[in-house]
PDB file as gemmi writes it, atoms N, CA and C in Angstrom:
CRYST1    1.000    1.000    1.000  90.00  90.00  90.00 P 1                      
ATOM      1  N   UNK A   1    -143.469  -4.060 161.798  1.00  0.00           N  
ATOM      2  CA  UNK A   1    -143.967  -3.355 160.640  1.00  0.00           C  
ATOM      3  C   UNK A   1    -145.307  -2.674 160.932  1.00  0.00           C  
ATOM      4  N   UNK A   2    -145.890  -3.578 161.531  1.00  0.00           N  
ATOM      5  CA  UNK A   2    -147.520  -2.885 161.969  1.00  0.00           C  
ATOM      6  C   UNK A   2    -147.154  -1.460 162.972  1.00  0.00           C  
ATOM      7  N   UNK A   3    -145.824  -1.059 163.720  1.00  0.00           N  
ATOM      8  CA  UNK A   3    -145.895  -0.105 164.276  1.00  0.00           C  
ATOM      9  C   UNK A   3    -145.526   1.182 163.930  1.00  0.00           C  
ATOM     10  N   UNK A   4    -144.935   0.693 162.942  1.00  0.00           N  
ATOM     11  CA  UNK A   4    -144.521   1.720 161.614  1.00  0.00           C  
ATOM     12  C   UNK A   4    -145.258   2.119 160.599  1.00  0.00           C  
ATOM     13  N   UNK A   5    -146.379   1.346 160.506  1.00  0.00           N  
ATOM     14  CA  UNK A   5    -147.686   1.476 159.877  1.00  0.00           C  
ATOM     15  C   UNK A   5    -148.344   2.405 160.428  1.00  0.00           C  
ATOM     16  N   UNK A   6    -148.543   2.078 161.966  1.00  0.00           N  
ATOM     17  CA  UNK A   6    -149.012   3.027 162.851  1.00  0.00           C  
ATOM     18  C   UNK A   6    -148.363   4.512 162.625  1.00  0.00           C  
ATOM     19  N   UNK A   7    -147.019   4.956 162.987  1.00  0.00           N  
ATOM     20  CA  UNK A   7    -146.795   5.789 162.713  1.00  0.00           C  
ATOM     21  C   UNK A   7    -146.711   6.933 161.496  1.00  0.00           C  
ATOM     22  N   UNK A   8    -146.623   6.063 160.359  1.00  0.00           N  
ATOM     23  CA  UNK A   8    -146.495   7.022 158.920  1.00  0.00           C  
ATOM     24  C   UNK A   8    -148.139   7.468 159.021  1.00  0.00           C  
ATOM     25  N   UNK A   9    -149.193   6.444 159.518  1.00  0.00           N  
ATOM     26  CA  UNK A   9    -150.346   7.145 159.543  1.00  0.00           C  
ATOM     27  C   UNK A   9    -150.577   8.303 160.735  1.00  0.00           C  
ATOM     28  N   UNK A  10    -150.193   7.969 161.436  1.00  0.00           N  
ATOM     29  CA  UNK A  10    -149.970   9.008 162.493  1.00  0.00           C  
ATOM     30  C   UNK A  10    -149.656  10.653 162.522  1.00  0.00           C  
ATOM     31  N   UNK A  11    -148.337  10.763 161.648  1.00  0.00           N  
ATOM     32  CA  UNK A  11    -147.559  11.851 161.447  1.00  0.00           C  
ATOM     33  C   UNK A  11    -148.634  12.437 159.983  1.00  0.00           C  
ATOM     34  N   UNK A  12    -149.084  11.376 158.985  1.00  0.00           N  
ATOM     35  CA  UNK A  12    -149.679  12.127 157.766  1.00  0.00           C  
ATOM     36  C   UNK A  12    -150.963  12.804 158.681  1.00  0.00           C  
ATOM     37  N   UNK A  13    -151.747  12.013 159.088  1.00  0.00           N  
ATOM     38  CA  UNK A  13    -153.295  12.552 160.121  1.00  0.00           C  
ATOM     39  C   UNK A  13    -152.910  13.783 160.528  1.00  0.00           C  
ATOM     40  N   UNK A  14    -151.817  14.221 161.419  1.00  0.00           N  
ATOM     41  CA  UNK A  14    -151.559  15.410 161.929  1.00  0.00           C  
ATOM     42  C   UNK A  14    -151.457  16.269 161.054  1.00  0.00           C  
ATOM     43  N   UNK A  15    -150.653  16.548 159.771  1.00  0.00           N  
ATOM     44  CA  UNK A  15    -150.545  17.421 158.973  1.00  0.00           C  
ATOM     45  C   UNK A  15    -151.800  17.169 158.117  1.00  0.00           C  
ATOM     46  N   UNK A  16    -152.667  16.366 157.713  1.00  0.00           N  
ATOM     47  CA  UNK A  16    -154.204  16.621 156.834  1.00  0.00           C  
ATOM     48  C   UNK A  16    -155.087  17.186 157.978  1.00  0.00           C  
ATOM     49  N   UNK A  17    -154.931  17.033 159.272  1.00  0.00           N  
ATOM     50  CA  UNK A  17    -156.273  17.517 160.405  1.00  0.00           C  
ATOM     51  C   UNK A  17    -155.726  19.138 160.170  1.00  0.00           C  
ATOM     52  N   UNK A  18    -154.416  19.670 160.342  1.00  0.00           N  
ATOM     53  CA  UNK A  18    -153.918  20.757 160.765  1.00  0.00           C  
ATOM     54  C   UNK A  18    -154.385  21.635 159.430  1.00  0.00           C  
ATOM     55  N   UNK A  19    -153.817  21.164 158.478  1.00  0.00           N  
ATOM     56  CA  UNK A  19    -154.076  21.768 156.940  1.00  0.00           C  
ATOM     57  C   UNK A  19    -156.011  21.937 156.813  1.00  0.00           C  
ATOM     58  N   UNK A  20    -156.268  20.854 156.822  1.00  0.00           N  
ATOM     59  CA  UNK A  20    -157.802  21.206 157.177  1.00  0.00           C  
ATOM     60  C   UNK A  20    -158.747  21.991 157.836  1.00  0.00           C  
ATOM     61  N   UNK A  21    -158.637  21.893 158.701  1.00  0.00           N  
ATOM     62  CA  UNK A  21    -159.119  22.722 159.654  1.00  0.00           C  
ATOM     63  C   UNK A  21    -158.700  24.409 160.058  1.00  0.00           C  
ATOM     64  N   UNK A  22    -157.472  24.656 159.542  1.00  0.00           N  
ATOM     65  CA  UNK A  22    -157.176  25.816 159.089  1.00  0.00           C  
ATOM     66  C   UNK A  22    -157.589  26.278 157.583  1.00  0.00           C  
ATOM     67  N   UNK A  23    -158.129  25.326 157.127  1.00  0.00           N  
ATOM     68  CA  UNK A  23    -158.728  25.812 155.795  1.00  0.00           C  
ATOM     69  C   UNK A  23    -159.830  26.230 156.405  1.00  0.00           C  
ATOM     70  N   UNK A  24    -160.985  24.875 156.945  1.00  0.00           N  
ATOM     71  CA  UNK A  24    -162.343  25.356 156.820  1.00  0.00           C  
ATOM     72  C   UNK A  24    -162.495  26.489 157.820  1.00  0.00           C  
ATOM     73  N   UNK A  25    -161.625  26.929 158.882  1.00  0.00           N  
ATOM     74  CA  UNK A  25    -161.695  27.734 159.492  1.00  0.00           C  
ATOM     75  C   UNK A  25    -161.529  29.427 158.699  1.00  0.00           C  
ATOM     76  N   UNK A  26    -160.426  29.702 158.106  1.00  0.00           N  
ATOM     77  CA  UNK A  26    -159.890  30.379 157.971  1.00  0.00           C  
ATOM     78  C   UNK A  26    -160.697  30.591 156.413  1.00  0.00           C  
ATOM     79  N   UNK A  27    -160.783  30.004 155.166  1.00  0.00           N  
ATOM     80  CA  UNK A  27    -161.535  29.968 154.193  1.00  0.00           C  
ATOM     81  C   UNK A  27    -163.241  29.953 154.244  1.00  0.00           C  
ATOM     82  N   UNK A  28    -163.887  28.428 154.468  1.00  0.00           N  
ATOM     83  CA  UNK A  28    -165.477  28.344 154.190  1.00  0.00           C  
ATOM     84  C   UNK A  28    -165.692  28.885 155.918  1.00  0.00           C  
ATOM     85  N   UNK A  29    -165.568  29.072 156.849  1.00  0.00           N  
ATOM     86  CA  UNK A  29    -166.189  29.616 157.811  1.00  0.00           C  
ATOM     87  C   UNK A  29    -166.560  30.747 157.785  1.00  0.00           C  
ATOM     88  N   UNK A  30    -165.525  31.896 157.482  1.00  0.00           N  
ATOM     89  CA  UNK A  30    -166.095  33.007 157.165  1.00  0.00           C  
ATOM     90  C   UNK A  30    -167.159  33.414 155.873  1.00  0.00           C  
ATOM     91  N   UNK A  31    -167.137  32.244 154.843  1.00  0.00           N  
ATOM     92  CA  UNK A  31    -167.810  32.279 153.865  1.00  0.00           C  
ATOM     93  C   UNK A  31    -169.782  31.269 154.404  1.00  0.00           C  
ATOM     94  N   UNK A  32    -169.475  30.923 155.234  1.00  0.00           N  
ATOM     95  CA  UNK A  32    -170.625  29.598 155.468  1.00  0.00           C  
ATOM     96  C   UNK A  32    -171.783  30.259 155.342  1.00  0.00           C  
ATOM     97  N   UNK A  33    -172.409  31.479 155.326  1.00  0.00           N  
ATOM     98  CA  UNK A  33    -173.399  31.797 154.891  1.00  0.00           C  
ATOM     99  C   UNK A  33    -173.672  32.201 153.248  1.00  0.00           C  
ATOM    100  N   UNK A  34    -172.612  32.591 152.360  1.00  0.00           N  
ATOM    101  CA  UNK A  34    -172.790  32.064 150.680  1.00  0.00           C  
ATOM    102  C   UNK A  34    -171.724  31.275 150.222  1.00  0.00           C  
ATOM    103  N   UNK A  35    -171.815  30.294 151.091  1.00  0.00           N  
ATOM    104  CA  UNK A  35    -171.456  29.018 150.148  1.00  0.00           C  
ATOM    105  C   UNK A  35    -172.194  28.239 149.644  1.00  0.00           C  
ATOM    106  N   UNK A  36    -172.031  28.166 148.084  1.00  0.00           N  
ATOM    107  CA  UNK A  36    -173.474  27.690 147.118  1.00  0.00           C  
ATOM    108  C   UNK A  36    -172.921  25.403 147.561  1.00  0.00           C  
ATOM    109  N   UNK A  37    -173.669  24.936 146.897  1.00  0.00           N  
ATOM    110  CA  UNK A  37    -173.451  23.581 147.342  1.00  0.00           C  
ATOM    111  C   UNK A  37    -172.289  23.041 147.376  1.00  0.00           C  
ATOM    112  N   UNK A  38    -171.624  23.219 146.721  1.00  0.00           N  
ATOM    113  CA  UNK A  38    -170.182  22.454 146.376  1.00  0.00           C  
ATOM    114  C   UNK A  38    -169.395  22.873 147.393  1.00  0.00           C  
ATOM    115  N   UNK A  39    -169.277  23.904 147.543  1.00  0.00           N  
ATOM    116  CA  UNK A  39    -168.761  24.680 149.283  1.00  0.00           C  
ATOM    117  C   UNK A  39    -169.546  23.903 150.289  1.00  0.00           C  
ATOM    118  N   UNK A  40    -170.380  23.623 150.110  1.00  0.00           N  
ATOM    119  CA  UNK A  40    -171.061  22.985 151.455  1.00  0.00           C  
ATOM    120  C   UNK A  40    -170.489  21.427 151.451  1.00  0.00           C  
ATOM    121  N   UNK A  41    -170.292  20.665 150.368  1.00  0.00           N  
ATOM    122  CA  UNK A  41    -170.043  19.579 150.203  1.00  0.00           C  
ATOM    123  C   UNK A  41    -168.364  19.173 150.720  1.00  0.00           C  
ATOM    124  N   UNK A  42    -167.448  20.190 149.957  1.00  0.00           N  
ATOM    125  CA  UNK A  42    -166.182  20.553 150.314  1.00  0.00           C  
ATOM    126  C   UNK A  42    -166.370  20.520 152.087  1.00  0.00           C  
ATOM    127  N   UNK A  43    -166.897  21.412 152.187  1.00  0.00           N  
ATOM    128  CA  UNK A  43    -166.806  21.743 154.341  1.00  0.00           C  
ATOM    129  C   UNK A  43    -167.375  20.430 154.539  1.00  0.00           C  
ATOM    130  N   UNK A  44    -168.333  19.749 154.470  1.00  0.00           N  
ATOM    131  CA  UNK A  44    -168.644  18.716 154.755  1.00  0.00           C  
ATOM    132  C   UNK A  44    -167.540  17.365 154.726  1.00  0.00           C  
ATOM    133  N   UNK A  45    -167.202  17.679 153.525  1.00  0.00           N  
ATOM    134  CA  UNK A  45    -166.332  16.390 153.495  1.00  0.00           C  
ATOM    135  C   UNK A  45    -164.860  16.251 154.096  1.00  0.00           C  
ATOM    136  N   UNK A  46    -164.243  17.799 154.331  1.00  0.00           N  
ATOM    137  CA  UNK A  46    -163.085  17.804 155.276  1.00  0.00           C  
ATOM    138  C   UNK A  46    -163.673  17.363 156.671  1.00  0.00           C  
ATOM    139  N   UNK A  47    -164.802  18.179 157.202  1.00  0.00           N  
ATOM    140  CA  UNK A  47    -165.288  17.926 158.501  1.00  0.00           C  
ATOM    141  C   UNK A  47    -165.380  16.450 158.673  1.00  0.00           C  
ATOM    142  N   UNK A  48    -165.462  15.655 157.976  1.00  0.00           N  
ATOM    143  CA  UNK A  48    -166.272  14.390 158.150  1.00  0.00           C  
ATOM    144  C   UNK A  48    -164.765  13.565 157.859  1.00  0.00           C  
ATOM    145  N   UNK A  49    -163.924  13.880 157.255  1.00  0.00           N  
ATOM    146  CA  UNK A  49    -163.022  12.909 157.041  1.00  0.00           C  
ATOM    147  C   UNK A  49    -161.245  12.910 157.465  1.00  0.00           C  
ATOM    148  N   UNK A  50    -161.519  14.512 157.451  1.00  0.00           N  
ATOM    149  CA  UNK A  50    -159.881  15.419 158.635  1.00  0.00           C  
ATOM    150  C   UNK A  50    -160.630  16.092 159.389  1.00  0.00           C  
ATOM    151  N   UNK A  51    -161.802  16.343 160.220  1.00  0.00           N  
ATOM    152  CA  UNK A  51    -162.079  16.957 161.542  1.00  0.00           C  
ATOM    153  C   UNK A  51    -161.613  16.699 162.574  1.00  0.00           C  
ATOM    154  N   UNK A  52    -160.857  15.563 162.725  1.00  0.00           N  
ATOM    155  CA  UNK A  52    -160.143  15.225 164.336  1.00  0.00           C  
ATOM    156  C   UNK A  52    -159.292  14.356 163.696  1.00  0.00           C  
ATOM    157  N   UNK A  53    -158.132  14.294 164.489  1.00  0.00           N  
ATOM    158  CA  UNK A  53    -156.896  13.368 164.633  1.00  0.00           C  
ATOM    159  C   UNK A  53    -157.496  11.769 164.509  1.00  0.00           C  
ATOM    160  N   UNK A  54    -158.527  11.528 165.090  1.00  0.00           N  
ATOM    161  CA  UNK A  54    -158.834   9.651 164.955  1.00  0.00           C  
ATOM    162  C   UNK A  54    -159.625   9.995 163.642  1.00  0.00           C  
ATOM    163  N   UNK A  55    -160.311  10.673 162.959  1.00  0.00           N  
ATOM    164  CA  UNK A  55    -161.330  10.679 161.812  1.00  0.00           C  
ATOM    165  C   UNK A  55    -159.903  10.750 160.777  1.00  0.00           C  
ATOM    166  N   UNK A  56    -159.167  11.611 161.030  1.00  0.00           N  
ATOM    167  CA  UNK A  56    -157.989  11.468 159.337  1.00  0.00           C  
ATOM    168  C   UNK A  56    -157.410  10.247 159.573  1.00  0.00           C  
ATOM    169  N   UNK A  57    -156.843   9.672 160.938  1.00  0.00           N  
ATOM    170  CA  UNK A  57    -156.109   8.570 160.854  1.00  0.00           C  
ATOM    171  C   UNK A  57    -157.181   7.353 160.432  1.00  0.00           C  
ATOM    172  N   UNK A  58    -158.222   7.052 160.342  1.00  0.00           N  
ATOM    173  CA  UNK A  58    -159.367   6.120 160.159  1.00  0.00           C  
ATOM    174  C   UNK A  58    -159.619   6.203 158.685  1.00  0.00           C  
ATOM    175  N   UNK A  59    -159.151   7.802 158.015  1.00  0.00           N  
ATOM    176  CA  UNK A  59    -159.607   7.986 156.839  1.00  0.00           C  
ATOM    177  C   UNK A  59    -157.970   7.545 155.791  1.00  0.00           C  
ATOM    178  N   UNK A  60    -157.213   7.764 156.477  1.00  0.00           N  
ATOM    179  CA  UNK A  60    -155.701   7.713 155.635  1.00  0.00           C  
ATOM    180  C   UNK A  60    -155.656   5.842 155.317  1.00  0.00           C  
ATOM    181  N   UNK A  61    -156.072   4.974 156.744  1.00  0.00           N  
ATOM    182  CA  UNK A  61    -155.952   3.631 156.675  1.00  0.00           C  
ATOM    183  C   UNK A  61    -156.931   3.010 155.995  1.00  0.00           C  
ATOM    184  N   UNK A  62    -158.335   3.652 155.677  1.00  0.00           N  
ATOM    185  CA  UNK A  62    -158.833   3.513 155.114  1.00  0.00           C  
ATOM    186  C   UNK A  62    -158.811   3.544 153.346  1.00  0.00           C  
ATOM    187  N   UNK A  63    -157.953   4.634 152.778  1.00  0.00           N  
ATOM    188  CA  UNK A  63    -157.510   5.196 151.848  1.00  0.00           C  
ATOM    189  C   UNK A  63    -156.865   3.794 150.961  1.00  0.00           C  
ATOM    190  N   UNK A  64    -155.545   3.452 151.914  1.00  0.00           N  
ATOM    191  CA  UNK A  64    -154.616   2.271 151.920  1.00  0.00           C  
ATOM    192  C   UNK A  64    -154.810   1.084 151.469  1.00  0.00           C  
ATOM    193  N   UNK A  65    -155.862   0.887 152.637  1.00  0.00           N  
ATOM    194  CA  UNK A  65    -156.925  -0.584 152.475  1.00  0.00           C  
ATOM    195  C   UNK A  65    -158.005  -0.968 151.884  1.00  0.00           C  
ATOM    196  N   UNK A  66    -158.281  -0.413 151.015  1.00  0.00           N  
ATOM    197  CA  UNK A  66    -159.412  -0.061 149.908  1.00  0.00           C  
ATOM    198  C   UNK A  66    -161.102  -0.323 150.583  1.00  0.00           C  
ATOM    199  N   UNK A  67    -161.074   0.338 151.393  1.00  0.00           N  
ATOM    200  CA  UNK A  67    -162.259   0.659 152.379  1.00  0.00           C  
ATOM    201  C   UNK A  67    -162.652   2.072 151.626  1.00  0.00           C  
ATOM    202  N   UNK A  68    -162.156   2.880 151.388  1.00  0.00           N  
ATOM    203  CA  UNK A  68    -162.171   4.092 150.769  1.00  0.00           C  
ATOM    204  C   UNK A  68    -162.005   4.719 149.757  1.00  0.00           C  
ATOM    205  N   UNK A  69    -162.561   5.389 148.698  1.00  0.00           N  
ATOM    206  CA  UNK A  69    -162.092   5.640 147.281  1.00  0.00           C  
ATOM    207  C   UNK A  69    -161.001   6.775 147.702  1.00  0.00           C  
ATOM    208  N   UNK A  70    -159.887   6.689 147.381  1.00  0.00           N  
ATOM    209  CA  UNK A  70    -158.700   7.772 147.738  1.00  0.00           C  
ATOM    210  C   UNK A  70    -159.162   8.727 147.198  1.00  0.00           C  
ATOM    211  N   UNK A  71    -159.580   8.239 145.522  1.00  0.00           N  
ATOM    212  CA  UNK A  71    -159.599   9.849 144.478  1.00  0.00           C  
ATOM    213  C   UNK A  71    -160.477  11.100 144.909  1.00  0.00           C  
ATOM    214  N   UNK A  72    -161.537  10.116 145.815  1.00  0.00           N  
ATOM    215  CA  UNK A  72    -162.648  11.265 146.249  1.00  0.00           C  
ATOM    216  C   UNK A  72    -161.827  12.463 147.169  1.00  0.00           C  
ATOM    217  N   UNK A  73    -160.771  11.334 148.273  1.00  0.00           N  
ATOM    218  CA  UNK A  73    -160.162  12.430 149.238  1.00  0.00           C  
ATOM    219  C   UNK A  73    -159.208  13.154 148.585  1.00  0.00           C  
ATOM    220  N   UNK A  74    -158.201  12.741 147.557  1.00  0.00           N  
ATOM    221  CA  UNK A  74    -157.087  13.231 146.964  1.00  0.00           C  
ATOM    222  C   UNK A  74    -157.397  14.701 146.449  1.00  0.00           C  
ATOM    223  N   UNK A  75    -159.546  14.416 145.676  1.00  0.00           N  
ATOM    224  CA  UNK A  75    -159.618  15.350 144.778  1.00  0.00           C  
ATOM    225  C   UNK A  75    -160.393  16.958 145.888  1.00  0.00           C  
ATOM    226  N   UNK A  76    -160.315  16.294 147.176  1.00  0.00           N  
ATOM    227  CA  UNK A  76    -161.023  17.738 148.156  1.00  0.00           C  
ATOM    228  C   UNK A  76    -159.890  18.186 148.544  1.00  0.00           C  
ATOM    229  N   UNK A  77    -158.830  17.673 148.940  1.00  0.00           N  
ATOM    230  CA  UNK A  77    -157.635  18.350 148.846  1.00  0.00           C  
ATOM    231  C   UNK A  77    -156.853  18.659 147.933  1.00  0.00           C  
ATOM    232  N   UNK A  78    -157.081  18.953 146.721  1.00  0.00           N  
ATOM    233  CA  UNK A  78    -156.497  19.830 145.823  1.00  0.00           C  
ATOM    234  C   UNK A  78    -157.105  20.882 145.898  1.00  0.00           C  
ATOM    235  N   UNK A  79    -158.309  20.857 146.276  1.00  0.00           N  
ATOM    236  CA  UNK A  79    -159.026  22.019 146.602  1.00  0.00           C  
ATOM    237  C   UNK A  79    -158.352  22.922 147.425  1.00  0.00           C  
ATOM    238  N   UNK A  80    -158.154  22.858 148.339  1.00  0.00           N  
ATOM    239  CA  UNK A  80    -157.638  23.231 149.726  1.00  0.00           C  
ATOM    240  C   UNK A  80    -156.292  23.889 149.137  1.00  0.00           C  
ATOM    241  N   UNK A  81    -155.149  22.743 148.087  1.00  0.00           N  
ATOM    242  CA  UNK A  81    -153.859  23.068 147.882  1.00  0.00           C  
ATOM    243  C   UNK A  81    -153.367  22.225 146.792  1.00  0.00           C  
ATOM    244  N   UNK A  82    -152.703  21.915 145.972  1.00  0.00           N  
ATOM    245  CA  UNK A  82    -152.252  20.954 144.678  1.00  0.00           C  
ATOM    246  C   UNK A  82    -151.146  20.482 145.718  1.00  0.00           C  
ATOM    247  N   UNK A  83    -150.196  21.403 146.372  1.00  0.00           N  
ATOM    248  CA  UNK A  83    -149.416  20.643 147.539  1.00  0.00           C  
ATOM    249  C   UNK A  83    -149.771  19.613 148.352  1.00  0.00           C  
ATOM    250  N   UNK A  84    -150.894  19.615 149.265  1.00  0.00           N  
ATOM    251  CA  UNK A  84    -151.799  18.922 149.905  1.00  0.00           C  
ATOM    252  C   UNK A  84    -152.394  17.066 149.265  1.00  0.00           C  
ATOM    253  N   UNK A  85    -152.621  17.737 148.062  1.00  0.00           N  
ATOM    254  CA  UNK A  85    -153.022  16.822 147.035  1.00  0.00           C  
ATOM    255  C   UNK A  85    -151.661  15.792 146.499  1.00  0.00           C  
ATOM    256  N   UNK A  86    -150.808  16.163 146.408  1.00  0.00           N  
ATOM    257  CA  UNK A  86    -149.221  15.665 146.166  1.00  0.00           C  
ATOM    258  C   UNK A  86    -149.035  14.853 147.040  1.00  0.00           C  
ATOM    259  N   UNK A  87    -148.985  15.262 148.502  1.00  0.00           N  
ATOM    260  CA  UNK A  87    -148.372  14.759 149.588  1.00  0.00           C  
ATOM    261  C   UNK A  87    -149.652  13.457 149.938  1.00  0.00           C  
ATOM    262  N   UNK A  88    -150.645  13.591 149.866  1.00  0.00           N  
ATOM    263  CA  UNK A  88    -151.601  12.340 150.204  1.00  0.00           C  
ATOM    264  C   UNK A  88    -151.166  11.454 148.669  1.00  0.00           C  
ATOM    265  N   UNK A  89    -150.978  11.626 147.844  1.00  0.00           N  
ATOM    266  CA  UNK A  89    -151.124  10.937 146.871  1.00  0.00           C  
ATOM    267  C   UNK A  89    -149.651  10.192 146.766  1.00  0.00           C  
ATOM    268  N   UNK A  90    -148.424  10.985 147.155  1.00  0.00           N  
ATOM    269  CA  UNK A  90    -147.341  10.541 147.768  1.00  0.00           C  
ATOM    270  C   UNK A  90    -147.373   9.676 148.883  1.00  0.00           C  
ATOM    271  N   UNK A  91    -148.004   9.655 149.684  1.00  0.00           N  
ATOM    272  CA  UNK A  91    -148.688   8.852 151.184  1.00  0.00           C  
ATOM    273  C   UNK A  91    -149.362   7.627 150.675  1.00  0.00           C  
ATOM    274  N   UNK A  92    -149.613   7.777 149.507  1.00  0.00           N  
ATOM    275  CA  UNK A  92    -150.848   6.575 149.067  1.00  0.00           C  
ATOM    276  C   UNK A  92    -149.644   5.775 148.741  1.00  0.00           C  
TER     277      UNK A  92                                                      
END                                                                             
C-alpha cells in the first residue's frame, strides 16, 4: 500500500509541477514587473510549493497528512484553473 501511496503522489506532483510552472512562466513572468502583491504572493506560493517535482510531491503528502492546510493550496490553484482546483481536491 505504501507503494501505491508513493505512486498516486507521484503521477499528481507531475501534473501540479507541469501546470505550474507553465503558468508562472507563461502568465506572472511576463507580468513580474506589475504584479501588485497578491501576484507576488500567488508566484511565490506556486514557486515554493510546485517548483520542482520533490517540492509538489512533499507538498501533496503533506496536504494528506495534515502537515499542511490543503485549502491554502486548493485555493492558489483555482487561480491558475477551477480544473486544477477539482483535480487536487479530487486527489485529497
Amino acid at each position: 500500500s505504501g507503494v501505491l501511496l508513493v505512486m498516486i503522489i507521484f503521477l499528481f506532483s507531475l501534473i501540479f509541477t507541469d501546470i505550474c510552472t507553465e503558468y508562472r512562466m507563461e502568465v506572472l513572468e511576463p507580468q513580474s514587473s506589475s504584479l501588485d502583491s497578491s501576484g507576488q504572493q500567488l508566484k511565490d506560493l506556486l514557486e515554493k510549493r510546485f517548483g520542482s517535482l520533490d517540492l509538489s510531491m512533499h507538498t501533496l503528502f503533506a496536504a494528506v497528512t495534515g502537515g499542511l492546510t490543503w485549502v491554502e493550496v486548493s485555493d492558489a490553484l483555482a487561480i491558475v484553473s477551477p480544473v486544477w482546483q477539482l483535480l487536487f481536491e479530487v486527489y485529497i
